[in-house]
Structures are given as C-alpha cells and as structure tokens.
C-alpha cells in the first residue's frame, strides 16, 4: 500500500474494488499534503414548529434554527435560501391584508416543513447507516437504504437517472420524483439482482 514519507496511508487500494473506479482513478497518484482533520458535528435536529397550535405573532424562525443538517450533505444554506423564498412570497401575497402577519407563522411553518422533507431524508437515512448513530430510525429505514443503494447502482449505469438523483440531491427536485412507476420498476429490478 502506498505511504507518504510520514508513513501515513495514501490511498486504500480497496478503492479498486469499488463498483466504479472513478474516485480511485482520480486520486491514485495523489499525495496527501497534511494530516486528516476531523470536524465534530453533534447531531442533526429538526424542530417541528408546524406542530405547535399557537405561535407568537411577529416572530419567525428559519434556517438552522428550524432544521440543522449534518454539513457533510451541504444542504443548510440551500434550505435556508428556499425558506427565504417562501417567506418572501407569503409576505407579498399578504401585503394588502389588514394584518399581514396574522397567521403568517402557521402558513410559513406548514410550507417549510414540506420542503424540508427531501433534504432531511437525504441526510438522515445515510447517517443512520452507521450503527452507532443515535436517534429514532424511520420505520421503513431498511427498505429505504436498499432502495437508495439500488438507485445509486442504476444511476451509475444510466446518465438520465444520475441526472435525476443529482437534481434531487441538489434540492432542484423533490424526492417525490422517485415515485415514477417506470423508475420504480427499474429500481426493483436492480434490487432483485441481489
Ligand atoms: C462545516 C460546515 C460546512 C457546511 N457546508 C454547507 C454547504 O456546503 N452547503 C450548504 O448549503 N450548507 C452548508 N452548511 C450549513 C450552513 O452553513 C448553515 O445551514 C447555514 O449557515 C444556516 O444559516 P442560519 O442563518 O440559519 O444560521 P447561521 O449561518 O449559523 O447564522 C446564525 C448567526 O447568528 C449569530 N448568533 C448566534 N447567537 C446569537 C446571539 N445570541 N445574538 C446575536 N447573534 C447570534 C451567529 O453568530 C451567526 O452569525 C455547512 C455548515 C458547516 C458547519
């Protein structure tokens, strides 16, 4: 196994056994320039303000204050920006009302809860694959993991599926696009390969 002058491991040769060799090919001649530094992130949190029966008028929360994602998935700023767009639209729609803030929080939390569904699932399901991750695993966790793995396999074979998964991963499309029957049939076919 290649090692740097500091004796550190450069590249796990097991990478050659990955389903595609893309990462292995890209980094096999690379040299590690410094030590690996860990960033500790304690937990992902989704606070369900949409479930509150009452909320103070004139107050609103968004961004990490509502939902904080593991940064490795790169979604927090994107979700905060999407929430800002929702708020902008809701304010514009209510501008001519006598009290534009009346009921604003309820409408805002309902809409943003729906847009958080996709990034939350994208982040939480893979994080729960690690057996020591604490928290309440979704009831359909095992099945979700199998589906996600089959989708990844299919994406490696079909550029159109890869584009779709990239669009969902980048929050350009909701996860509901995966409910397409034809796509579902193809994913199930990959799952049956074992
Ligand atoms: C290492 C890392 C990498 C990330 N990479 C990505 C990425 O690639 N893509 C992506 O979309 N997201 C990424 N994120 C997530 C993203 O940074 C956050 O989701 C986003 O910044 C949340 O915005 P926010 O306004 O809710 O909170 P913040 O950006 O945290 O802003 C809150 C502000 O409030 C201030 N503040 C706190 N307490 C007080 C107080 N009592 N009084 C006054 N001010 C206060 C803080 O100083 C801060 O400036 C990453 C996060 C981390 C930690």
mmCIF file of N, CA, C and O and ligand atoms in Angstrom, residues 39 62-65 71 74-80, ligand 1:
data_model
loop_
_atom_site.group_PDB
_atom_site.id
_atom_site.type_symbol
_atom_site.label_atom_id
_atom_site.label_comp_id
_atom_site.label_asym_id
_atom_site.label_seq_id
_atom_site.Cartn_x
_atom_site.Cartn_y
_atom_site.Cartn_z
ATOM 1 N N UNK A 39 -13.940 17.238 11.804
ATOM 2 C CA UNK A 39 -14.876 18.274 12.232
ATOM 3 C C UNK A 39 -15.989 17.574 12.978
ATOM 4 O O UNK A 39 -16.652 16.702 12.428
ATOM 5 N N UNK A 62 -36.149 30.489 10.900
ATOM 6 C CA UNK A 62 -35.810 29.738 9.684
ATOM 7 C C UNK A 62 -34.352 29.302 9.746
ATOM 8 O O UNK A 62 -33.641 29.609 10.701
ATOM 9 N N UNK A 63 -33.923 28.590 8.731
ATOM 10 C CA UNK A 63 -32.534 28.115 8.679
ATOM 11 C C UNK A 63 -32.260 27.066 9.740
ATOM 12 O O UNK A 63 -33.127 26.260 10.091
ATOM 13 N N UNK A 64 -31.048 27.118 10.278
ATOM 14 C CA UNK A 64 -30.637 26.107 11.256
ATOM 15 C C UNK A 64 -31.485 26.128 12.523
ATOM 16 O O UNK A 64 -31.538 25.131 13.246
ATOM 17 N N UNK A 65 -32.141 27.247 12.800
ATOM 18 C CA UNK A 65 -32.980 27.324 13.998
ATOM 19 C C UNK A 65 -34.174 26.379 13.883
ATOM 20 O O UNK A 65 -34.733 25.960 14.887
ATOM 21 N N UNK A 71 -23.487 18.872 8.050
ATOM 22 C CA UNK A 71 -22.945 19.685 6.948
ATOM 23 C C UNK A 71 -22.348 18.861 5.812
ATOM 24 O O UNK A 71 -22.178 19.378 4.710
ATOM 25 N N UNK A 74 -24.252 19.232 2.741
ATOM 26 C CA UNK A 74 -24.275 20.531 2.060
ATOM 27 C C UNK A 74 -25.660 21.068 1.752
ATOM 28 O O UNK A 74 -25.916 21.529 0.641
ATOM 29 N N UNK A 75 -26.564 21.051 2.724
ATOM 30 C CA UNK A 75 -27.945 21.448 2.436
ATOM 31 C C UNK A 75 -28.439 22.654 3.223
ATOM 32 O O UNK A 75 -29.422 23.283 2.838
ATOM 33 N N UNK A 76 -27.760 22.995 4.319
ATOM 34 C CA UNK A 76 -28.292 24.004 5.240
ATOM 35 C C UNK A 76 -28.535 25.361 4.585
ATOM 36 O O UNK A 76 -29.596 25.968 4.764
ATOM 37 N N UNK A 77 -27.551 25.839 3.820
ATOM 38 C CA UNK A 77 -27.719 27.155 3.177
ATOM 39 C C UNK A 77 -28.798 27.091 2.107
ATOM 40 O O UNK A 77 -29.589 28.024 1.950
ATOM 41 N N UNK A 78 -28.813 25.967 1.372
ATOM 42 C CA UNK A 78 -29.804 25.817 0.303
ATOM 43 C C UNK A 78 -31.210 25.850 0.885
ATOM 44 O O UNK A 78 -32.102 26.516 0.360
ATOM 45 N N UNK A 79 -31.409 25.120 1.999
ATOM 46 C CA UNK A 79 -32.736 25.091 2.615
ATOM 47 C C UNK A 79 -33.086 26.471 3.173
ATOM 48 O O UNK A 79 -34.215 26.943 3.007
ATOM 49 N N UNK A 80 -32.119 27.137 3.806
ATOM 50 C CA UNK A 80 -32.379 28.478 4.344
ATOM 51 C C UNK A 80 -32.792 29.418 3.206
ATOM 52 O O UNK A 80 -33.710 30.239 3.368
HETATM 53 C C1 LIG B 1 -18.551 22.941 8.261
HETATM 54 C C2 LIG B 1 -19.859 23.306 7.620
HETATM 55 C C3 LIG B 1 -19.995 23.183 6.241
HETATM 56 C C4 LIG B 1 -21.217 23.493 5.633
HETATM 57 N N1 LIG B 1 -21.340 23.349 4.267
HETATM 58 C C5 LIG B 1 -22.517 23.663 3.672
HETATM 59 C C6 LIG B 1 -22.661 23.556 2.253
HETATM 60 O O1 LIG B 1 -21.748 23.152 1.536
HETATM 61 N N2 LIG B 1 -23.854 23.882 1.699
HETATM 62 C C7 LIG B 1 -24.905 24.315 2.457
HETATM 63 O O2 LIG B 1 -25.976 24.615 1.886
HETATM 64 N N3 LIG B 1 -24.797 24.441 3.808
HETATM 65 C C8 LIG B 1 -23.632 24.132 4.432
HETATM 66 N N4 LIG B 1 -23.511 24.250 5.796
HETATM 67 C C9 LIG B 1 -24.671 24.669 6.593
HETATM 68 C C10 LIG B 1 -24.854 26.172 6.602
HETATM 69 O O3 LIG B 1 -23.664 26.833 6.978
HETATM 70 C C11 LIG B 1 -25.955 26.521 7.582
HETATM 71 O O4 LIG B 1 -27.072 25.673 7.357
HETATM 72 C C12 LIG B 1 -26.397 27.962 7.396
HETATM 73 O O5 LIG B 1 -25.307 28.816 7.639
HETATM 74 C C13 LIG B 1 -27.544 28.264 8.344
HETATM 75 O O6 LIG B 1 -27.843 29.640 8.276
HETATM 76 P P1 LIG B 1 -28.516 30.346 9.509
HETATM 77 O O7 LIG B 1 -28.680 31.773 9.099
HETATM 78 O O8 LIG B 1 -29.720 29.583 9.919
HETATM 79 O O9 LIG B 1 -27.502 30.207 10.721
HETATM 80 P P2 LIG B 1 -26.010 30.772 10.831
HETATM 81 O O10 LIG B 1 -25.359 30.900 9.490
HETATM 82 O O11 LIG B 1 -25.338 29.935 11.864
HETATM 83 O O12 LIG B 1 -26.232 32.248 11.369
HETATM 84 C C14 LIG B 1 -26.615 32.489 12.694
HETATM 85 C C15 LIG B 1 -25.952 33.790 13.115
HETATM 86 O O13 LIG B 1 -26.481 34.183 14.369
HETATM 87 C C16 LIG B 1 -25.408 34.604 15.177
HETATM 88 N N5 LIG B 1 -25.835 34.458 16.583
HETATM 89 C C17 LIG B 1 -25.936 33.314 17.296
HETATM 90 N N6 LIG B 1 -26.366 33.577 18.539
HETATM 91 C C18 LIG B 1 -26.550 34.908 18.608
HETATM 92 C C19 LIG B 1 -27.000 35.780 19.631
HETATM 93 N N7 LIG B 1 -27.349 35.330 20.832
HETATM 94 N N8 LIG B 1 -27.057 37.092 19.349
HETATM 95 C C20 LIG B 1 -26.723 37.575 18.115
HETATM 96 N N9 LIG B 1 -26.294 36.793 17.116
HETATM 97 C C21 LIG B 1 -26.222 35.480 17.361
HETATM 98 C C22 LIG B 1 -24.241 33.732 14.805
HETATM 99 O O14 LIG B 1 -23.017 34.337 15.144
HETATM 100 C C23 LIG B 1 -24.440 33.645 13.281
HETATM 101 O O15 LIG B 1 -23.803 34.702 12.602
HETATM 102 C C24 LIG B 1 -22.306 23.957 6.420
HETATM 103 C C25 LIG B 1 -22.151 24.087 7.822
HETATM 104 C C26 LIG B 1 -20.943 23.766 8.413
HETATM 105 C C27 LIG B 1 -20.826 23.918 9.917
#
